[in-house]
Amino acid sequence: MKRVIVKAPMSSANLGPGFDVLAVALDAFYDALELRVVGEGVRRVSVRVSGAYSSSIPQGSGNVVLGPILRALEASGEKLEVEAILDKGVPPGRGLGSSGASSAAAAFAINELLGGVFDDDELVYIAGEGERIASGEPHYDNVSASLLGGFVIVSPGDRVRVHRILGGDGFRFLLAIPEIETPEKKTGVARSVIPRQISLRDHVISSSNLAKLVYGIATNNPAVAGEGMVDHIVENARVSAGLIPLYREIGKKALELGAYGVCVSGAGPSILILANEDLHDKIGKEIQVIYSSRGIKAKIISTRPAEGAKNIA
Amino acid sequence: MKRVIVKAPMSSANLGPGFDVLAVALDAFYDALELRVVGEGVRRVSVRVSGAYSSSIPQGSGNVVLGPILRALEASGEKLEVEAILDKGVPPGRGLGSSGASSAAAAFAINELLGGVFDDDELVYIAGEGERIASGEPHYDNVSASLLGGFVIVSPGDRVRVHRILGGDGFRFLLAIPEIETPEKKTGVARSVIPRQISLRDHVISSSNLAKLVYGIATNNPAVAGEGMVDHIVENARVSAGLIPLYREIGKKALELGAYGVCVSGAGPSILILANEDLHDKIGKEIQVIYSSRGIKAKIISTRPAEGAKNIA
């Protein structure tokens, strides 16, 4: 019986001013996915979910792993009966690319089973089918980061293309994850508050920050990258809509304590802070105090760029 | 008598999707500026202009070099009588950063005379006073490139900051300079046609291209940079307004012939093409044919990133 086990990391998309464009895979949480070929001659996929967050996500045919697996089987012409066992380690609904990690694991795993017939760009597209199940339309930033690892630039459009940024490996992030109730279709809500029109001036400021962020990552310069993490287009809208509790307070405190930069992780409510590792303890404690003062429980995790999806058995 | 001679290169600003943000200094044309201290106790600057384009630019007190020199004298508290002799080598009104080159030369030269009291960011600001004379408001992209050399990222806002991108030194460009009449206040006209509002979708596409352009420059990858040179926000507006003759035809032909990317140089009408040096002859000839077919004379020049302003005597 053919069998593969794959793990794929969480990711933070919409990095700073890189809305729908920049993402990073982080080693704080992983999904693991086992695929077993249990029959041939028919395309059928069954899904079982275990792990820390199994109760918070759709089981069976509503699970995102189904999309990429079926898409890959169709595209390759293979007729296989596949059993998928998902160990759900990435918390959903927190802006941590949870469905992207599952989708990436699924695309990577089925490609392994099929003998590696798809290239990276094709895998991103295949993984996007999982995101389509999760939120109605595919967003390729999360899946790209979880697939390829590290920092990625995504080209939008019908023909998705992804560039892995070689750089930023030494960056260290703090991830602040508030345990608040989030809306059922959080991503949709978070997108609905974004302005459809942007002033030329805001566009120019955003462009300048994005250029610094990419340059800072490519040259392993966290000070330049942190300067470029400032976003006031998408973040402002989401913060104003109350989707990212205590964002301004936490950002201000982190920068005061020496962090290089702060942004929302994905569509929030989690917050991503770029800071030297030796500051993580101190910043983490202060953030915890801010959340506590409003009665919000939060996990604060020190994390680093992760490798992409990989075969672990 | 204290005396200094400085030269500063031309530049292409608004690089691809980097409107007001990205620029590159190129070695096709230079301004040279001689400053002589002819007296003390009073702040006075006289200007003489020579060189290929001396008849096309303001002489005397309307010349851009006055702004940076006076600003630097004021900021430093020095009272000097200075004679400035500008050898004008960068064609004005062509999108080649002509006034930026003069402004950069002026800022750099007066700083040399004063013993290097200003740092790079301050020099950019001082040079911007020249651009204010040329077009009513300072644009720091051209002056930054002419001052620092190579590719630069400019942060807009009251406190200008500039990052020199280390990379792209091996890039080779073709510069197509049509000899057409341009409006008196070309930069103002070229800015007036740009939309004040941009759709979120265009913003995202532009961001993705900008990220690729910066990453391609930083990693010396002209294929990735060329992919990122596509702009359809500012360029579209200027091309539609008839400010960049034959832009689409020339761009299409250059890409067909193997160029990596094409964009408008500054506010136009010149066009910048990123292509391997061994293609320059062929592409250049074909572009010349396209201009000729519409009765437009044009200079086609093979060029490369230039060093910034420097002391030559």
XYZ file of C-alpha atoms in Angstrom:
626
model
C 0.000 0.000 0.000
C 1.425 3.355 -1.036
C 1.546 5.838 1.783
C 3.052 9.218 2.516
C 3.125 11.580 5.497
C 3.719 15.252 4.895
C 3.941 18.229 7.178
C 3.377 21.860 6.226
C 3.910 24.976 8.366
C 1.547 27.796 9.248
C 2.033 31.130 7.514
C 1.456 34.850 7.928
C 0.096 36.431 4.753
C -0.601 40.101 3.899
C 2.816 40.868 5.335
C 2.910 44.595 6.125
C 1.993 46.495 2.952
C 2.080 43.247 0.941
C -1.676 42.603 0.935
C -2.321 39.455 -1.163
C 1.331 39.627 -2.283
C 3.783 38.758 0.514
C 3.718 35.893 3.004
C 6.065 34.012 5.298
C 5.991 30.427 6.561
C 6.633 30.187 10.311
C 7.595 27.254 12.501
C 5.110 27.890 15.318
C 2.495 25.370 14.132
C 2.293 22.583 11.582
C -0.358 20.454 9.969
C 0.553 16.849 9.208
C -1.265 14.834 6.585
C -1.089 11.146 5.887
C -2.330 9.870 2.539
C -2.874 6.183 1.818
C -3.813 4.656 -1.499
C -6.510 2.140 -0.563
C -7.834 1.307 -4.008
C -7.671 2.027 -7.723
C -9.987 2.512 -10.678
C -12.071 5.224 -9.060
C -11.354 8.732 -7.775
C -12.457 8.788 -4.168
C -11.056 10.546 -1.119
C -12.053 9.998 2.502
C -10.905 12.349 5.232
C -10.375 11.895 8.932
C -9.200 14.694 11.189
C -7.317 14.411 14.466
C -5.109 16.778 16.445
C -5.443 19.816 18.641
C -7.913 21.709 16.452
C -9.849 18.867 14.876
C -13.110 19.989 16.424
C -12.886 23.514 14.973
C -12.750 22.616 11.285
C -14.988 20.837 8.788
C -14.647 17.054 8.758
C -15.170 14.793 5.756
C -16.162 16.304 2.466
C -16.070 19.897 3.727
C -12.405 19.676 4.599
C -10.018 21.690 2.473
C -7.627 18.795 1.780
C -10.221 17.276 -0.521
C -9.902 20.059 -3.111
C -6.201 19.751 -3.891
C -6.234 15.937 -3.815
C -9.129 15.642 -6.248
C -7.739 18.411 -8.453
C -4.367 16.674 -8.666
C -5.939 13.293 -9.428
C -8.014 14.846 -12.202
C -5.125 16.839 -13.656
C -2.878 13.787 -13.704
C -5.587 11.462 -15.007
C -4.966 9.004 -12.176
C -7.888 7.129 -10.655
C -7.054 6.356 -7.059
C -8.995 5.788 -3.877
C -7.222 7.779 -1.189
C -7.578 7.873 2.586
C -6.463 11.164 4.140
C -5.712 11.530 7.818
C -5.131 15.132 8.836
C -3.417 15.967 12.105
C -4.623 19.518 12.565
C -1.946 21.510 14.377
C -2.453 25.038 13.041
C -5.168 26.925 14.941
C -7.928 27.987 12.542
C -9.501 31.445 12.381
C -6.486 33.276 13.809
C -4.798 34.663 10.682
C -2.181 31.918 10.781
C -2.891 30.386 7.386
C -4.512 27.309 8.864
C -6.420 26.240 5.772
C -3.407 27.193 3.648
C -1.237 24.774 5.614
C -3.748 21.951 5.115
C -4.079 22.790 1.434
C -0.314 22.891 0.957
C 0.108 19.592 2.796
C -2.558 18.025 0.604
C -1.062 19.287 -2.665
C 2.440 18.289 -1.648
C 1.355 14.860 -0.376
C -0.669 13.874 -3.424
C 2.182 15.021 -5.676
C 4.511 12.745 -3.721
C 2.107 9.845 -4.178
C 1.902 10.586 -7.903
C 5.669 10.610 -8.240
C 6.254 14.377 -8.406
C 4.429 15.178 -11.640
C 3.690 18.823 -10.758
C 6.142 21.735 -10.458
C 6.008 24.422 -7.776
C 3.737 26.821 -9.678
C 1.347 23.980 -10.473
C 1.363 22.862 -6.848
C 0.468 26.363 -5.728
C -2.452 26.347 -8.107
C -3.552 22.882 -6.967
C -3.267 23.880 -3.315
C -5.397 26.933 -4.097
C -8.323 24.584 -4.650
C -8.286 23.975 -0.915
C -8.470 27.676 -0.184
C -11.401 27.899 -2.557
C -13.273 25.469 -0.302
C -12.283 27.430 2.798
C -13.207 30.926 1.680
C -14.937 30.822 -1.708
C -12.009 32.096 -3.728
C -8.411 30.985 -3.791
C -5.819 33.202 -2.121
C -2.434 31.939 -3.040
C -0.265 33.780 -0.559
C -0.783 31.421 2.393
C -0.553 28.228 0.380
C 2.570 29.446 -1.405
C 4.385 30.144 1.842
C 3.325 26.818 3.400
C 4.380 24.970 0.259
C 7.701 26.651 -0.469
C 8.726 27.863 2.985
C 10.331 31.168 3.960
C 9.153 34.403 2.385
C 7.248 34.414 -0.907
C 6.077 36.975 -3.463
C 2.826 35.997 -5.172
C 1.777 37.307 -8.577
C -1.997 37.588 -8.689
C -4.038 36.861 -11.767
C -5.290 33.836 -13.602
C -1.861 32.334 -13.945
C -0.430 32.293 -10.465
C 3.316 32.594 -10.111
C 5.381 32.527 -6.973
C 8.884 33.683 -6.168
C 10.583 32.390 -3.062
C 12.630 35.238 -1.546
C 16.024 33.913 -0.597
C 16.676 35.846 2.584
C 15.286 36.647 6.000
C 16.216 33.240 7.413
C 17.700 34.880 10.459
C 14.590 36.941 11.201
C 12.854 36.159 14.459
C 9.193 36.925 15.063
C 6.867 37.087 17.999
C 3.372 35.910 17.244
C 0.623 37.247 19.485
C -2.513 35.160 19.185
C -5.513 36.476 21.113
C -8.107 33.851 21.963
C -11.171 35.820 20.956
C -14.278 34.728 19.116
C -13.857 35.318 15.387
C -16.656 35.426 12.820
C -17.538 32.170 11.042
C -16.379 33.463 7.641
C -13.625 35.620 9.089
C -11.629 36.068 5.898
C -14.693 37.262 4.012
C -15.573 39.724 6.764
C -11.985 40.934 6.982
C -11.927 41.511 3.223
C -15.275 43.274 3.199
C -13.985 46.186 5.282
C -11.054 46.989 2.955
C -11.521 50.092 0.803
C -12.054 49.353 -2.895
C -10.316 52.599 -3.859
C -7.013 53.909 -2.592
C -5.586 57.393 -2.909
C -2.488 57.831 -5.059
C -0.665 59.183 -2.027
C -1.434 56.119 0.078
C -0.424 53.935 -2.846
C 2.967 55.677 -3.062
C 3.613 55.394 0.679
C 2.607 51.749 0.598
C 4.895 51.141 -2.398
C 7.840 52.689 -0.609
C 7.262 50.544 2.463
C 6.842 47.401 0.390
C 10.099 48.116 -1.452
C 11.897 48.452 1.880
C 10.318 45.298 3.264
C 11.325 43.185 0.257
C 14.790 44.715 0.179
C 15.225 44.170 3.908
C 14.235 40.515 3.609
C 16.445 39.917 0.566
C 19.452 41.442 2.326
C 18.777 39.954 5.774
C 18.408 43.430 7.248
C 15.622 43.359 9.854
C 15.865 47.111 10.543
C 15.049 47.983 6.915
C 12.442 45.233 6.685
C 10.808 46.378 9.926
C 10.609 49.955 8.663
C 8.807 48.569 5.618
C 6.280 46.530 7.629
C 4.119 49.611 8.167
C 0.774 49.335 6.398
C -1.991 51.872 6.702
C -4.319 50.761 3.919
C -5.615 47.323 4.787
C -4.624 47.316 8.441
C -6.250 50.639 9.192
C -9.516 49.371 7.806
C -9.373 46.154 9.786
C -8.234 47.788 12.986
C -10.962 50.424 12.684
C -13.522 47.668 12.155
C -12.467 46.173 15.495
C -11.057 43.005 13.955
C -7.590 43.291 15.521
C -8.020 44.008 19.230
C -5.365 46.164 20.904
C -3.323 46.353 17.697
C -2.164 49.938 18.132
C -1.329 49.547 21.820
C 0.634 46.365 21.224
C 2.446 47.771 18.199
C 3.433 50.910 20.056
C 4.731 48.964 23.041
C 6.696 46.508 20.894
C 8.418 49.309 18.978
C 9.179 51.147 22.230
C 10.876 48.002 23.484
C 13.054 47.768 20.392
C 11.085 45.680 17.887
C 11.911 46.377 14.234
C 8.352 46.233 12.936
C 4.785 45.116 13.561
C 1.955 43.997 11.314
C -1.233 41.985 11.347
C -0.806 38.284 10.642
C -3.014 37.353 7.694
C -6.486 38.755 8.245
C -5.896 38.818 12.005
C -6.619 38.853 14.899
C -3.050 37.625 15.457
C -0.207 40.140 15.407
C 3.283 39.554 14.031
C 6.271 41.336 15.539
C 9.776 41.335 14.048
C 12.344 41.637 16.835
C 15.711 40.314 17.921
C 15.325 37.056 19.789
C 16.829 38.474 22.982
C 13.914 40.921 23.207
C 11.184 38.298 22.788
C 10.743 37.505 26.480
C 10.421 41.103 27.518
C 8.147 42.127 24.652
C 6.058 38.991 25.116
C 5.444 39.739 28.791
C 4.406 43.321 28.108
C 2.015 42.230 25.377
C 0.515 39.660 27.695
C -0.097 42.436 30.225
C -1.891 44.548 27.603
C -4.177 41.692 26.548
C -4.835 40.743 30.192
C -5.801 44.293 31.082
C -8.733 43.903 28.695
C -9.538 40.403 29.842
C -8.246 38.729 26.675
C -6.336 35.467 26.926
C -3.496 35.246 24.413
C -0.726 32.909 23.339
C 2.605 34.622 22.670
C 4.998 32.485 20.644
C 8.567 33.073 19.539
C 8.972 31.760 15.999
C 11.159 31.803 12.901
C 10.808 31.294 9.150
C 9.994 27.658 8.419
C 10.919 25.318 5.612
C 8.102 24.464 3.254
C 5.995 21.326 3.048
C 8.009 18.162 3.287
C 7.797 14.423 3.375
C 8.338 13.047 6.887
C 7.669 9.355 6.251
C 40.824 80.058 -3.834
C 38.761 77.012 -2.880
C 37.389 75.171 -5.850
C 35.699 71.857 -6.607
C 34.418 70.116 -9.734
C 31.726 67.483 -9.367
C 29.890 65.311 -11.834
C 26.505 63.687 -11.360
C 24.738 61.193 -13.632
C 21.291 61.302 -15.190
C 18.600 59.075 -13.721
C 15.388 57.269 -14.571
C 12.773 57.702 -11.860
C 9.295 56.152 -11.504
C 10.923 52.845 -12.332
C 8.163 50.454 -13.433
C 5.534 50.335 -10.669
C 7.786 52.401 -8.382
C 6.142 55.780 -9.013
C 7.876 58.366 -6.787
C 9.638 55.482 -5.033
C 12.263 53.780 -7.238
C 14.949 55.312 -9.427
C 18.227 54.353 -11.068
C 21.270 56.440 -11.987
C 22.527 55.721 -15.514
C 25.825 56.508 -17.200
C 24.409 57.841 -20.484
C 24.670 61.540 -19.568
C 26.315 63.604 -16.846
C 26.176 67.139 -15.565
C 29.424 68.636 -14.327
C 29.495 71.543 -11.912
C 32.408 73.671 -10.856
C 32.084 75.744 -7.684
C 34.568 78.449 -6.740
C 34.622 80.410 -3.532
C 35.250 83.970 -4.709
C 34.508 85.841 -1.519
C 33.349 85.658 2.078
C 31.076 87.498 4.488
C 28.009 87.362 2.277
C 25.863 84.575 0.824
C 25.847 85.095 -2.915
C 25.836 82.637 -5.800
C 26.373 83.420 -9.471
C 25.658 80.831 -12.148
C 27.027 80.343 -15.637
C 25.887 77.511 -17.876
C 27.791 75.870 -20.705
C 27.558 72.526 -22.448
C 25.342 70.757 -24.954
C 22.016 71.799 -23.424
C 22.872 75.176 -21.974
C 20.386 76.974 -24.223
C 17.457 74.814 -23.078
C 17.560 75.578 -19.371
C 17.224 78.657 -17.180
C 20.423 80.644 -16.751
C 21.373 82.696 -13.721
C 19.000 82.908 -10.792
C 16.411 80.569 -12.354
C 18.868 77.703 -12.505
C 18.241 74.790 -10.173
C 21.781 74.690 -8.769
C 21.063 77.885 -6.867
C 18.552 76.206 -4.538
C 20.802 73.514 -3.055
C 23.824 75.831 -2.784
C 21.934 78.541 -0.920
C 20.122 75.992 1.247
C 23.408 74.357 2.237
C 25.038 77.701 2.999
C 22.097 78.682 5.179
C 21.914 75.336 6.966
C 25.624 75.377 7.708
C 25.663 79.041 8.706
C 28.519 79.740 6.289
C 28.613 83.058 4.452
C 30.369 82.513 1.142
C 30.296 84.083 -2.257
C 30.239 81.241 -4.776
C 30.659 81.113 -8.522
C 28.968 78.123 -10.152
C 29.786 76.943 -13.649
C 27.439 74.233 -14.861
C 28.384 72.061 -17.820
C 24.934 70.848 -18.809
C 25.231 67.374 -20.292
C 21.887 65.772 -19.397
C 19.166 66.626 -21.927
C 16.289 68.432 -20.197
C 12.606 67.615 -20.652
C 13.162 63.994 -21.653
C 12.439 62.106 -18.409
C 16.136 61.655 -17.772
C 16.327 63.457 -14.438
C 18.119 66.440 -15.911
C 17.293 68.896 -13.141
C 17.874 66.133 -10.599
C 21.422 65.665 -11.892
C 22.132 69.408 -11.604
C 20.585 69.509 -8.142
C 22.586 66.492 -6.990
C 25.794 67.952 -8.400
C 25.087 71.218 -6.607
C 24.354 69.588 -3.253
C 27.365 67.307 -3.503
C 29.692 70.102 -4.625
C 28.739 72.595 -1.933
C 29.062 69.849 0.685
C 32.580 69.173 -0.571
C 33.409 72.858 -0.311
C 32.008 72.932 3.217
C 34.094 69.946 4.263
C 31.406 67.257 4.187
C 29.121 68.528 6.930
C 25.957 66.858 5.598
C 25.121 63.142 5.493
C 23.389 61.376 2.600
C 19.836 61.932 3.821
C 20.567 65.596 4.405
C 22.147 65.929 0.967
C 19.043 64.430 -0.628
C 16.944 67.006 1.168
C 19.267 69.829 0.168
C 19.311 68.671 -3.456
C 15.503 68.600 -3.370
C 15.597 72.403 -3.126
C 16.787 72.377 -6.749
C 13.875 70.241 -7.820
C 11.561 72.666 -6.067
C 12.839 75.382 -8.397
C 12.420 73.128 -11.431
C 8.908 71.866 -10.829
C 7.363 73.629 -7.854
C 7.667 70.726 -5.429
C 10.628 68.545 -4.596
C 10.660 64.993 -5.960
C 13.439 63.150 -4.303
C 13.690 60.090 -6.515
C 15.805 61.637 -9.273
C 18.104 63.554 -6.965
C 18.600 60.507 -4.740
C 19.704 58.339 -7.659
C 22.008 61.033 -9.057
C 23.509 61.586 -5.622
C 23.960 58.014 -4.436
C 24.217 56.143 -7.739
C 22.702 52.787 -8.700
C 19.158 51.941 -7.668
C 17.449 53.761 -4.804
C 14.264 53.404 -2.754
C 12.850 56.729 -1.591
C 10.575 57.089 1.411
C 8.153 59.928 0.797
C 6.987 62.275 3.497
C 8.315 65.268 5.321
C 11.407 63.472 6.436
C 12.929 62.017 3.295
C 14.926 58.828 3.629
C 16.742 56.934 0.945
C 17.995 53.384 0.716
C 20.590 52.505 -1.880
C 19.776 49.050 -3.259
C 22.963 47.039 -3.434
C 22.397 45.066 -6.610
C 21.578 45.380 -10.283
C 25.096 46.556 -11.180
C 25.211 44.103 -14.045
C 21.914 45.277 -15.522
C 22.128 46.818 -18.981
C 19.509 49.213 -20.308
C 18.588 50.699 -23.632
C 17.376 54.243 -23.425
C 15.126 55.420 -26.252
C 14.927 59.209 -26.357
C 12.501 60.623 -28.909
C 13.264 64.168 -29.983
C 9.750 65.527 -29.744
C 8.497 68.813 -28.430
C 7.565 68.497 -24.765
C 5.387 70.882 -22.784
C 7.139 73.694 -20.892
C 6.141 72.354 -17.480
C 6.287 68.716 -18.562
C 6.494 67.155 -15.111
C 3.421 69.058 -13.969
C 1.467 68.010 -17.045
C 2.625 64.414 -16.687
C 1.510 64.386 -13.052
C -1.825 65.995 -13.822
C -3.020 63.014 -15.873
C -2.397 60.425 -13.140
C -5.528 59.143 -11.402
C -5.924 60.371 -7.817
C -7.668 57.129 -6.862
C -6.574 53.593 -7.608
C -8.588 50.402 -7.360
C -7.554 47.873 -4.728
C -7.012 45.318 -7.473
C -4.619 47.574 -9.389
C -2.853 48.346 -6.130
C -2.323 44.628 -5.456
C -1.037 43.930 -8.980
C 1.264 46.924 -8.747
C 2.524 45.756 -5.342
C 3.320 42.314 -6.681
C 5.272 43.775 -9.592
C 7.133 46.186 -7.348
C 8.104 43.339 -5.019
C 9.491 41.390 -7.970
C 11.345 44.415 -9.320
C 13.055 45.150 -6.001
C 13.810 41.482 -5.424
C 15.195 41.122 -8.944
C 17.471 44.134 -8.493
C 18.652 43.016 -5.049
C 19.498 39.546 -6.357
C 20.931 40.652 -9.721
C 18.233 38.728 -11.554
C 17.152 40.745 -14.618
C 14.440 38.239 -15.581
C 12.609 38.693 -12.272
C 13.238 42.444 -12.276
C 11.996 42.748 -15.856
C 8.793 40.888 -14.985
C 8.304 43.423 -12.216
C 8.843 46.470 -14.453
C 5.241 46.300 -15.656
C 3.200 49.294 -14.531
C -0.347 49.945 -15.578
C -1.331 52.713 -13.181
C 0.803 55.741 -13.964
C 2.065 54.601 -17.356
C -1.394 53.841 -18.704
C -2.516 57.320 -17.823
C 0.490 58.950 -19.444
C 0.442 56.767 -22.518
C -3.293 57.385 -22.972
C -2.670 61.121 -22.659
C -0.255 60.866 -25.600
C 2.797 61.790 -23.545
C 4.858 58.706 -24.453
C 4.731 58.276 -28.219
C 4.866 54.706 -29.571
C 5.289 53.276 -26.083
C 3.185 50.168 -26.635
C 4.668 49.391 -30.048
C 8.209 49.796 -28.793
C 7.587 47.799 -25.634
C 5.991 44.954 -27.554
C 8.842 44.804 -30.053
C 11.535 44.922 -27.364
C 9.947 42.049 -25.419
C 9.524 40.029 -28.619
C 13.228 40.459 -29.248
C 14.108 39.152 -25.805
C 14.170 42.202 -23.536
C 13.415 41.477 -19.871
C 11.238 44.506 -19.255
C 10.183 47.947 -20.411
C 9.032 51.075 -18.631
C 8.779 54.826 -19.068
C 11.849 56.776 -17.951
C 10.761 59.359 -15.401
C 7.747 61.229 -16.732
C 8.747 60.377 -20.313
C 8.834 60.652 -23.254
C 11.976 58.492 -23.028
C 11.606 54.740 -22.679
C 13.819 52.434 -20.636
C 14.401 48.850 -21.725
C 16.142 46.197 -19.614
C 17.902 43.714 -21.901
C 21.101 41.732 -22.207
C 23.829 43.797 -23.808
C 24.148 41.460 -26.790
C 20.566 42.308 -27.769
C 21.007 46.082 -27.625
C 22.059 46.561 -31.243
C 19.212 44.557 -32.646
C 16.549 46.030 -30.359
C 17.924 49.525 -30.917
C 17.652 49.226 -34.694
C 14.084 47.970 -34.553
C 13.062 50.780 -32.225
C 14.674 53.301 -34.526
C 12.570 51.887 -37.381
C 9.390 52.288 -35.335
C 10.140 55.919 -34.469
C 11.197 56.683 -38.064
C 7.973 55.231 -39.459
C 6.144 58.018 -37.601
C 8.670 60.639 -38.553
C 10.163 60.909 -35.066
C 13.916 61.320 -34.641
C 15.258 59.440 -31.661
C 18.515 58.721 -29.858
C 18.955 55.120 -28.756
C 21.650 54.678 -26.133
C 23.049 51.590 -24.444
C 23.657 52.386 -20.788
C 24.337 50.915 -17.366
C 23.840 51.854 -13.702
C 26.122 54.737 -12.800
C 27.999 55.664 -9.676
C 26.623 58.647 -7.811
C 27.852 62.213 -7.713
C 31.590 62.499 -7.264
C 34.450 64.886 -7.055
C 36.505 64.955 -10.247
C 38.951 67.771 -9.422
